[in-house]
mmCIF file of C-alpha atoms and ligand atoms in Angstrom:
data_model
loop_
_atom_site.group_PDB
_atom_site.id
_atom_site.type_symbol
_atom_site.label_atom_id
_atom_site.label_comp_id
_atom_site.label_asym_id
_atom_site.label_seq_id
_atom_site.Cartn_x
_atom_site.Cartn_y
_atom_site.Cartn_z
ATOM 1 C CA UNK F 1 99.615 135.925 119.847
ATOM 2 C CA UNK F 2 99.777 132.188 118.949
ATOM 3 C CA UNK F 3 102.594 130.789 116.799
ATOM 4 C CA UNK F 4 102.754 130.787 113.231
ATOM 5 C CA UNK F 5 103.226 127.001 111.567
ATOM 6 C CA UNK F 6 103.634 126.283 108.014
ATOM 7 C CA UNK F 7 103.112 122.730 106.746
ATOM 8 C CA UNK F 8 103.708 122.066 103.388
ATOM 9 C CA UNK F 9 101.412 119.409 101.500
ATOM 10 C CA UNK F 10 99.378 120.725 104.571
ATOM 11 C CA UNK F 11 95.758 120.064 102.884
ATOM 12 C CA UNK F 12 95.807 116.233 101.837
ATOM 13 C CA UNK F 13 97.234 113.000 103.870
ATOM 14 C CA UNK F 14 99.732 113.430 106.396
ATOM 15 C CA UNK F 15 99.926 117.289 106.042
ATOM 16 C CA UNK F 16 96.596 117.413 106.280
ATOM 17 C CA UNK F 17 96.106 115.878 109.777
ATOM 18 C CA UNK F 18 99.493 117.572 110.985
ATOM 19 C CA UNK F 19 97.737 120.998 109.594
ATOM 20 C CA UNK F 20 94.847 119.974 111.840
ATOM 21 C CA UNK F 21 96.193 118.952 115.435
ATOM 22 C CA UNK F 22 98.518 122.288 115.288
ATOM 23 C CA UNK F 23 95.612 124.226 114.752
ATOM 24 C CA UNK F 24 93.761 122.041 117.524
ATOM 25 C CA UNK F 25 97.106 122.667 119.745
ATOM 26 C CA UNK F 26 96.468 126.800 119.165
ATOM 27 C CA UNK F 27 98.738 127.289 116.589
ATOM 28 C CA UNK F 28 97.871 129.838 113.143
ATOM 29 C CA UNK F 29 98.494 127.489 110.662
ATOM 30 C CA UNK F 30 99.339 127.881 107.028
ATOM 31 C CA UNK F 31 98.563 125.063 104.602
ATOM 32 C CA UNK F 32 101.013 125.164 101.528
ATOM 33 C CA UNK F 33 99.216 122.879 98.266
ATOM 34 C CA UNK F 34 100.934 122.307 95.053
ATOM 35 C CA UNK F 35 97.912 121.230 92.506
ATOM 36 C CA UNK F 36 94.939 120.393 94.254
ATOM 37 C CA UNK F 37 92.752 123.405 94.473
ATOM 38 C CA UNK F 38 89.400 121.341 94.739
ATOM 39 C CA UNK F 39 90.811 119.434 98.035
ATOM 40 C CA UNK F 40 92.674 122.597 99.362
ATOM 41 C CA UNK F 41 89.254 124.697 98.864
ATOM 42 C CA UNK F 42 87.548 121.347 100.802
ATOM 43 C CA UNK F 43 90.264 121.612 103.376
ATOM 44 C CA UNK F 44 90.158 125.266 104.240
ATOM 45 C CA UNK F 45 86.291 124.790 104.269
ATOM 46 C CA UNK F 46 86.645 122.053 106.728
ATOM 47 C CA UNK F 47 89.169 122.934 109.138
ATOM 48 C CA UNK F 48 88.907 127.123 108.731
ATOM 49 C CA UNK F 49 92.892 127.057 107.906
ATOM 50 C CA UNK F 50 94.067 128.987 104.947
ATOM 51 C CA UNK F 51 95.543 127.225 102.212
ATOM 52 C CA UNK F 52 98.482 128.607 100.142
ATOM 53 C CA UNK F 53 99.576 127.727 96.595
ATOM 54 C CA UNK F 54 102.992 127.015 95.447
ATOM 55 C CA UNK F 55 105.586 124.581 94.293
ATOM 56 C CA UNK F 56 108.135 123.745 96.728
ATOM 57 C CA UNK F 57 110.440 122.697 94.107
ATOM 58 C CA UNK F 58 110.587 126.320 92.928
ATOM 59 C CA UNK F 59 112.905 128.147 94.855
ATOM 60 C CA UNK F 60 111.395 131.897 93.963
ATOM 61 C CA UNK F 61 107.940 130.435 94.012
ATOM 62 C CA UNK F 62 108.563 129.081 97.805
ATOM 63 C CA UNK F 63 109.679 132.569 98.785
ATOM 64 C CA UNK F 64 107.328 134.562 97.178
ATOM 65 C CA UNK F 65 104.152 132.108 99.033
ATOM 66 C CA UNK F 66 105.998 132.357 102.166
ATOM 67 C CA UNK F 67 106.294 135.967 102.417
ATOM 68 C CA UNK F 68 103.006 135.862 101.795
ATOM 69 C CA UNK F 69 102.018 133.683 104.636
ATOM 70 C CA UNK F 70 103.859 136.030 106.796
ATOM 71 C CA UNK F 71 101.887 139.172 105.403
ATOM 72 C CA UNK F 72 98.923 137.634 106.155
ATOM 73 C CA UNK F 73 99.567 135.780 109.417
ATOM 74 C CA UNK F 74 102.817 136.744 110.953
ATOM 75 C CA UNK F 75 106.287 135.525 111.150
ATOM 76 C CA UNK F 76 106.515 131.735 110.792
ATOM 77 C CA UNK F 77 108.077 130.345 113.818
ATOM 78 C CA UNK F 78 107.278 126.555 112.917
ATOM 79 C CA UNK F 79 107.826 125.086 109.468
ATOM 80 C CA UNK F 80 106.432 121.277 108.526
ATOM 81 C CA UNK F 81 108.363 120.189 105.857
ATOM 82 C CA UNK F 82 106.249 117.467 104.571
ATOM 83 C CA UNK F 83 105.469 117.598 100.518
ATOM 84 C CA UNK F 84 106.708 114.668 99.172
ATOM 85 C CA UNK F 85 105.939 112.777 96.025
ATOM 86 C CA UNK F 86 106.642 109.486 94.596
ATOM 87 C CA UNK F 87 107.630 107.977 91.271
ATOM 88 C CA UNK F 88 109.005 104.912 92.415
ATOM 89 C CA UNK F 89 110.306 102.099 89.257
ATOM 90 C CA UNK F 90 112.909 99.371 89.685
ATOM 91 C CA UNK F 91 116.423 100.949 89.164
ATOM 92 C CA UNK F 92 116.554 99.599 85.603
ATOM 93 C CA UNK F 93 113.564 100.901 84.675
ATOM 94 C CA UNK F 94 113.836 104.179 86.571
ATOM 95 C CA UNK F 95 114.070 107.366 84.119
ATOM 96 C CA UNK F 96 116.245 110.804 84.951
ATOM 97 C CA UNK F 97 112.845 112.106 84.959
ATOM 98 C CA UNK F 98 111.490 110.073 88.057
ATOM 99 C CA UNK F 99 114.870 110.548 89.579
ATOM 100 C CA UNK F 100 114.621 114.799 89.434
ATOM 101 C CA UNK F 101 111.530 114.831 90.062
ATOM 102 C CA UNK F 102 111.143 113.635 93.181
ATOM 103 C CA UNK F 103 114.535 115.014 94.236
ATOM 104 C CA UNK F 104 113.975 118.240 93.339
ATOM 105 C CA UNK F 105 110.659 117.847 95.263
ATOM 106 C CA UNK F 106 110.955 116.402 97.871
ATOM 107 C CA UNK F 107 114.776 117.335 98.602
ATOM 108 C CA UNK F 108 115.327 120.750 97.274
ATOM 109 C CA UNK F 109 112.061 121.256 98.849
ATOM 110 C CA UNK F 110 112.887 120.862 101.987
ATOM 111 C CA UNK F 111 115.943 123.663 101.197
ATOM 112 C CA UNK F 112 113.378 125.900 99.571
ATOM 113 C CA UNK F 113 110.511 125.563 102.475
ATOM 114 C CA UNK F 114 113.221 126.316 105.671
ATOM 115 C CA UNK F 115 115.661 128.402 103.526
ATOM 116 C CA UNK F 116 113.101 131.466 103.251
ATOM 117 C CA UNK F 117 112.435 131.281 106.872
ATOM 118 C CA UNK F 118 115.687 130.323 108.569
ATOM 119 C CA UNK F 119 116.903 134.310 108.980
ATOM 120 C CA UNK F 120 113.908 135.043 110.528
ATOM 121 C CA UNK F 121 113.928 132.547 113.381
ATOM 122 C CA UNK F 122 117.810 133.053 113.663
ATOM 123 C CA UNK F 123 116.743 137.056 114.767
ATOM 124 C CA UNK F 124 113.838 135.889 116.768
ATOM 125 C CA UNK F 125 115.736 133.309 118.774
ATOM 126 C CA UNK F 126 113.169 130.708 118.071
ATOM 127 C CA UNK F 127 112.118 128.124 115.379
ATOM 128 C CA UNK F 128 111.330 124.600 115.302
ATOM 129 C CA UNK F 129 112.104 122.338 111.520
ATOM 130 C CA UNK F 130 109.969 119.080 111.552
ATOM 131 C CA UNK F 131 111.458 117.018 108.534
ATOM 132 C CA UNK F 132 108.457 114.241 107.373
ATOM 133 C CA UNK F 133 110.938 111.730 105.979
ATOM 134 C CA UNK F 134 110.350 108.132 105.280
ATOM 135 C CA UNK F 135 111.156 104.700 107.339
ATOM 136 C CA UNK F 136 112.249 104.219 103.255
ATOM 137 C CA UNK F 137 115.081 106.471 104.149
ATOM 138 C CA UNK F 138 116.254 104.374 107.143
ATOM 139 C CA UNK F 139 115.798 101.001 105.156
ATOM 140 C CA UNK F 140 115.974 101.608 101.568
ATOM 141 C CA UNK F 141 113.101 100.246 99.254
ATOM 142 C CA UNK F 142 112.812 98.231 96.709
ATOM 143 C CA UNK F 143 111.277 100.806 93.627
ATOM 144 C CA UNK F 144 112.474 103.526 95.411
ATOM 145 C CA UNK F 145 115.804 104.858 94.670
ATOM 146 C CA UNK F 146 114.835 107.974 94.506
ATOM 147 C CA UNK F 147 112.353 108.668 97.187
ATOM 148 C CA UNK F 148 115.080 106.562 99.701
ATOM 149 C CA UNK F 149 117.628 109.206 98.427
ATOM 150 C CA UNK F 150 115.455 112.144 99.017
ATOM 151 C CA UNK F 151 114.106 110.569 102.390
ATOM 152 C CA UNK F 152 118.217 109.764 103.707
ATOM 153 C CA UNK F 153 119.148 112.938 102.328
ATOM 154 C CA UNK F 154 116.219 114.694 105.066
ATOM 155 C CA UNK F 155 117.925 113.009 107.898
ATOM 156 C CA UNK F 156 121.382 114.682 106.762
ATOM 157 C CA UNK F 157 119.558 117.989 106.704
ATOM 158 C CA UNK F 158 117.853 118.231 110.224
ATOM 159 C CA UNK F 159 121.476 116.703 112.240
ATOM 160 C CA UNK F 160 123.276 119.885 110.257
ATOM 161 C CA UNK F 161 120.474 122.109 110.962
ATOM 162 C CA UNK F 162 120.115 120.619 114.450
ATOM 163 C CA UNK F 163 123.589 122.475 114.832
ATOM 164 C CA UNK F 164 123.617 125.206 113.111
ATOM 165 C CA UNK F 165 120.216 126.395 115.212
ATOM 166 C CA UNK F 166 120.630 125.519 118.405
ATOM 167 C CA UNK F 167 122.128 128.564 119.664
ATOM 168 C CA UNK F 168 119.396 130.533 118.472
ATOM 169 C CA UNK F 169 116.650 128.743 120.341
ATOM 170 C CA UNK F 170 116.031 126.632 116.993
ATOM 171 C CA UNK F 171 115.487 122.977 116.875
ATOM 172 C CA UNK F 172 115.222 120.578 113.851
ATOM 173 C CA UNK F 173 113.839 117.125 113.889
ATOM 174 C CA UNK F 174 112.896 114.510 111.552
ATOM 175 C CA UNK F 175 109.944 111.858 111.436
ATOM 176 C CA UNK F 176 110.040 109.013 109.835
ATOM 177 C CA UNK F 177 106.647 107.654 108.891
ATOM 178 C CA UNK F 178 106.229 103.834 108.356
ATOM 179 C CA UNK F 179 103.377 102.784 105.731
ATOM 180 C CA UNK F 180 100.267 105.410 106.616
ATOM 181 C CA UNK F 181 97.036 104.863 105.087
ATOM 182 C CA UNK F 182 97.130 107.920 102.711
ATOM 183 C CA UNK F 183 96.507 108.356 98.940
ATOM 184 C CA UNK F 184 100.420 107.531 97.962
ATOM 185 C CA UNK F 185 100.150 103.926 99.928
ATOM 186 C CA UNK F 186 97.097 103.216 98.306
ATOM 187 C CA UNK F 187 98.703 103.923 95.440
ATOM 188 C CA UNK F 188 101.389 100.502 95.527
ATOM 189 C CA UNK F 189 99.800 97.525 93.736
ATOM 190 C CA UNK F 190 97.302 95.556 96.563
ATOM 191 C CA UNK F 191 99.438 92.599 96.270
ATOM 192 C CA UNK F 192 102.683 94.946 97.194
ATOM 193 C CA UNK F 193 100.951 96.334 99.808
ATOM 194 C CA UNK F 194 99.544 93.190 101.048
ATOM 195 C CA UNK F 195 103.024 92.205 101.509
ATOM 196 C CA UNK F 196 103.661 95.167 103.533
ATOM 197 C CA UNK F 197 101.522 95.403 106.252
ATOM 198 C CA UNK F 198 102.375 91.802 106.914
ATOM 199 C CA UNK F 199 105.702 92.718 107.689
ATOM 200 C CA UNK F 200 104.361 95.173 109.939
ATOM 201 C CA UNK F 201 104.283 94.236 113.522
ATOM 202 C CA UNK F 202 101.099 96.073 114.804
ATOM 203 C CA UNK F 203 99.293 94.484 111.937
ATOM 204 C CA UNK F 204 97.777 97.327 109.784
ATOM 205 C CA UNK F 205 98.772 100.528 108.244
ATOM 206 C CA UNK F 206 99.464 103.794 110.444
ATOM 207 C CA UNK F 207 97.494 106.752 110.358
ATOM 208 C CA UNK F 208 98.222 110.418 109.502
ATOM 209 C CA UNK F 209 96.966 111.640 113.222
ATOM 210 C CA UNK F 210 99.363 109.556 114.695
ATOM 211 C CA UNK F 211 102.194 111.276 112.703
ATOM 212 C CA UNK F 212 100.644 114.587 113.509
ATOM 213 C CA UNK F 213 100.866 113.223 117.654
ATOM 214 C CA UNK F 214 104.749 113.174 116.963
ATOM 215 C CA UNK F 215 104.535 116.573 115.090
ATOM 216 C CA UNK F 216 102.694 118.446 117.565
ATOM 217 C CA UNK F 217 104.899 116.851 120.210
ATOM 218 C CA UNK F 218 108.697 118.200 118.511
ATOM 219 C CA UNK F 219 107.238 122.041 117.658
ATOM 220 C CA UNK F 220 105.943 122.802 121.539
ATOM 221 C CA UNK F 221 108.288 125.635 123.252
ATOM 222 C CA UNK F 222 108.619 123.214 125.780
ATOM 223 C CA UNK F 223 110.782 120.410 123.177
ATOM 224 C CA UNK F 224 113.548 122.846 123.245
ATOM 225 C CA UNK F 225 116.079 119.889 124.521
ATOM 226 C CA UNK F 226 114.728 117.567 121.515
ATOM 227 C CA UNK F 227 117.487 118.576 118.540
ATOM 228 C CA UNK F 228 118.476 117.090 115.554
ATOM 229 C CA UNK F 229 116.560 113.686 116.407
ATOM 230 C CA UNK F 230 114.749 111.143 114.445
ATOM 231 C CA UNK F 231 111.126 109.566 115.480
ATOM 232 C CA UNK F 232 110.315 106.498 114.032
ATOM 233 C CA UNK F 233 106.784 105.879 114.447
ATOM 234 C CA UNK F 234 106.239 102.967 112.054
ATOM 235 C CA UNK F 235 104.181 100.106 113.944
ATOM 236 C CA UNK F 236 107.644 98.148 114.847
ATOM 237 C CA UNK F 237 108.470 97.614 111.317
ATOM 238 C CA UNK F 238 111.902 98.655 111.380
ATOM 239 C CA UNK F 239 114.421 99.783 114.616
ATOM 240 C CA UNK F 240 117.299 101.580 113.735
HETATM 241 N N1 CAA R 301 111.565 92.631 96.712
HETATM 242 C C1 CAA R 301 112.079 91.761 95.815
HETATM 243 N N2 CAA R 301 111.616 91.635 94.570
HETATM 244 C C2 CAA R 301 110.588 92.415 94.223
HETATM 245 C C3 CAA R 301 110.004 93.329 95.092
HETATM 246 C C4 CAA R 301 110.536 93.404 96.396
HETATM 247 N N3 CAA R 301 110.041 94.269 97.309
HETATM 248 N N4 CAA R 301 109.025 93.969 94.450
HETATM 249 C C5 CAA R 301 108.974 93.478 93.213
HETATM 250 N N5 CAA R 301 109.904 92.523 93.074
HETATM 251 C C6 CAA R 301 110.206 91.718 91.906
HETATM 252 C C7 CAA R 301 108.978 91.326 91.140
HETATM 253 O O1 CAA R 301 108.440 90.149 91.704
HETATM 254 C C8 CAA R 301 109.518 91.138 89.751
HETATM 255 O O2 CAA R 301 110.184 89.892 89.664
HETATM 256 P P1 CAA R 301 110.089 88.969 88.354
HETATM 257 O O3 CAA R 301 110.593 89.832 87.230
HETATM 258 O O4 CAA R 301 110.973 87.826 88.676
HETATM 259 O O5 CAA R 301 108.639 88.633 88.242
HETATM 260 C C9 CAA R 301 110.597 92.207 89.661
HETATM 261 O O6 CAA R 301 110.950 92.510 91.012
HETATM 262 C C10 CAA R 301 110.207 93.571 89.096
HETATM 263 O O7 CAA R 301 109.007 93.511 88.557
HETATM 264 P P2 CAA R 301 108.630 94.521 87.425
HETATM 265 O O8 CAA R 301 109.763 94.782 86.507
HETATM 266 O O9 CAA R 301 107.335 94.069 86.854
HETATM 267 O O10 CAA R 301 108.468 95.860 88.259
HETATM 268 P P3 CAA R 301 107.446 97.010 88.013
HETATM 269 O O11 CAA R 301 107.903 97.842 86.872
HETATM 270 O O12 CAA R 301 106.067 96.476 87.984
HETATM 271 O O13 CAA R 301 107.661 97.892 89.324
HETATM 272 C C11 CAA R 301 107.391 98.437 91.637
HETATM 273 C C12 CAA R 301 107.493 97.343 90.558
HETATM 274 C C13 CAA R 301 106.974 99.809 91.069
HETATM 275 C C14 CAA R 301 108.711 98.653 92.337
HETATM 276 C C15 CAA R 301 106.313 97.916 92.574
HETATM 277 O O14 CAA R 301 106.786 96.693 93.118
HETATM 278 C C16 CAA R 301 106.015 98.845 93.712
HETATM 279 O O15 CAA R 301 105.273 99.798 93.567
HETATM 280 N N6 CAA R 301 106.547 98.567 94.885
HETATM 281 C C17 CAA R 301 106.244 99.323 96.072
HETATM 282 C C18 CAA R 301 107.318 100.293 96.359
HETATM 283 C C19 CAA R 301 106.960 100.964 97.647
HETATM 284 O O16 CAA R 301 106.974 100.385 98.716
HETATM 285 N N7 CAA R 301 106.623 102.239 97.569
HETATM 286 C C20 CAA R 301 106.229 102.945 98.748
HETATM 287 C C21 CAA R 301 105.182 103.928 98.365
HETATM 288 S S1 CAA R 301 104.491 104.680 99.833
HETATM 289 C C22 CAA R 301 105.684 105.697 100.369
HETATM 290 O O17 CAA R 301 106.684 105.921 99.754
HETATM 291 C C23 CAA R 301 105.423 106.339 101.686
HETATM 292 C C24 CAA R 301 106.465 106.001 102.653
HETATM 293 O O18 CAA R 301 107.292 106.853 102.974
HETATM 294 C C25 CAA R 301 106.504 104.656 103.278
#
């Protein structure tokens, strides 16, 4: 029987394409969706892989959709934690509302999507954790005190987890995606974003498959010796 992954945000952008090579590498994928049921009913009609509603922010709500998953598909063995969200404003300008929000999404998210399955992989002596954080979490960003919070506070989580798993056959990595040509980048005002790519080496914006190469890479039963690392894979924009 072929692995179980879960990839949150699996349906749109990143998630989508990482949704996509694992089921391509002969994993059953789940594809978790917080709002979108027009693209996740697209998605699923595309690619074949079912598409599961809930908000990761919501601790009882993650549980409840991942038991589900596991009703339906088995016991999850790989989890993608890659919902994020962005709200960014100038510190000054930034509300507590724009701050929680994308903490409680795209932090206690990450708690809420491995939490519910962490047990599970403990008694099966397997797992693997891919973290999607942010090259805004190795670098900071200007706009983006939250999300560089949220994306820091990913790499903090996969080095403890990285630790806490490893002697039950569990690894957890992070990725940290430079500017990718999804919905959220378009979203920066063109002149911002003008300004990016031309500090970006390779010249042009990065694209979800080639996040989803580093994902598929980390989750094979084979990466066992890869723990508690960090991939950059941002077109040379930033080493750390
Ligand atoms: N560095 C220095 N100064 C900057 C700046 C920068 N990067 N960006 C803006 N400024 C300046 C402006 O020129 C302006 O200066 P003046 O007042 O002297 O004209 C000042 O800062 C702020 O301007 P505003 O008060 O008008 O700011 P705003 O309310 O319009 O907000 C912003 C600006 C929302 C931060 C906007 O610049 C922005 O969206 N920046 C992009 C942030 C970004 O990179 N987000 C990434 C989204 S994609 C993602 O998150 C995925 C991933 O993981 C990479």
């Amino acid at each position: 029987m072929s692995r179980v992954a879960l990839v949150t945000g699996g349906s749109r952008g990143i998630g989508a394409a990482i949704s996509v090579a694992l089921k391509n590498a002969g994993y059953t994928v789940a594809a978790n969706y917080a709002g979108n049921d027009e693209a996740a009913a697209n998605f699923t009609a595309e690619t074949g892989i079912k598409t599961y509603k809930w908000n990761v922010a919501d601790y009882e709500a993650s549980k409840a959709g991942i038991a589900q998953v596991e009703a339906d598909l088995g016991p999850v063995d790989i989890v993608v934690a890659n919902a994020g969200i962005t709200r960014d404003a100038p510190f000054h300008k930034m509300t507590p509302e724009q701050w929680h929000q994308v903490i409680d999404t795209n932090l206690t998210g990450v708690f809420n999507t491995v939490h519910p399955v962490w047990s599970g992989m403990r008694d099966r002596k397997f797992g693997r954790v891919v973290v999607i954080s942010s090259i805004n979490g190795q670098k900071g960003q200007f706009g983006q005190v939250n999300y560089a919070a949220t994306k820091a506070g990913d790499l903090g989580i996969v080095k403890s987890l990285a630790q806490e798993g490893a002697r039950f056959g569990i690894t957890a990595n992070a990725i940290c995606p430079g500017y990718i040509a999804t919905e959220m980048v378009m979203a920066v005002p063109e002149k911002v974003r003008e300004s990016i790519i031309a500090q970006i080496p390779t010249g042009r914006l990065g694209e979800p498959e080639e996040i989803a190469r580093c994902v598929a890479f980390l989750v094979a039963d084979d990466a066992a010796f890869v723990n508690g690392s960090t991939i950059s894979a941002n077109g040379g924009q930033f080493f750390v």
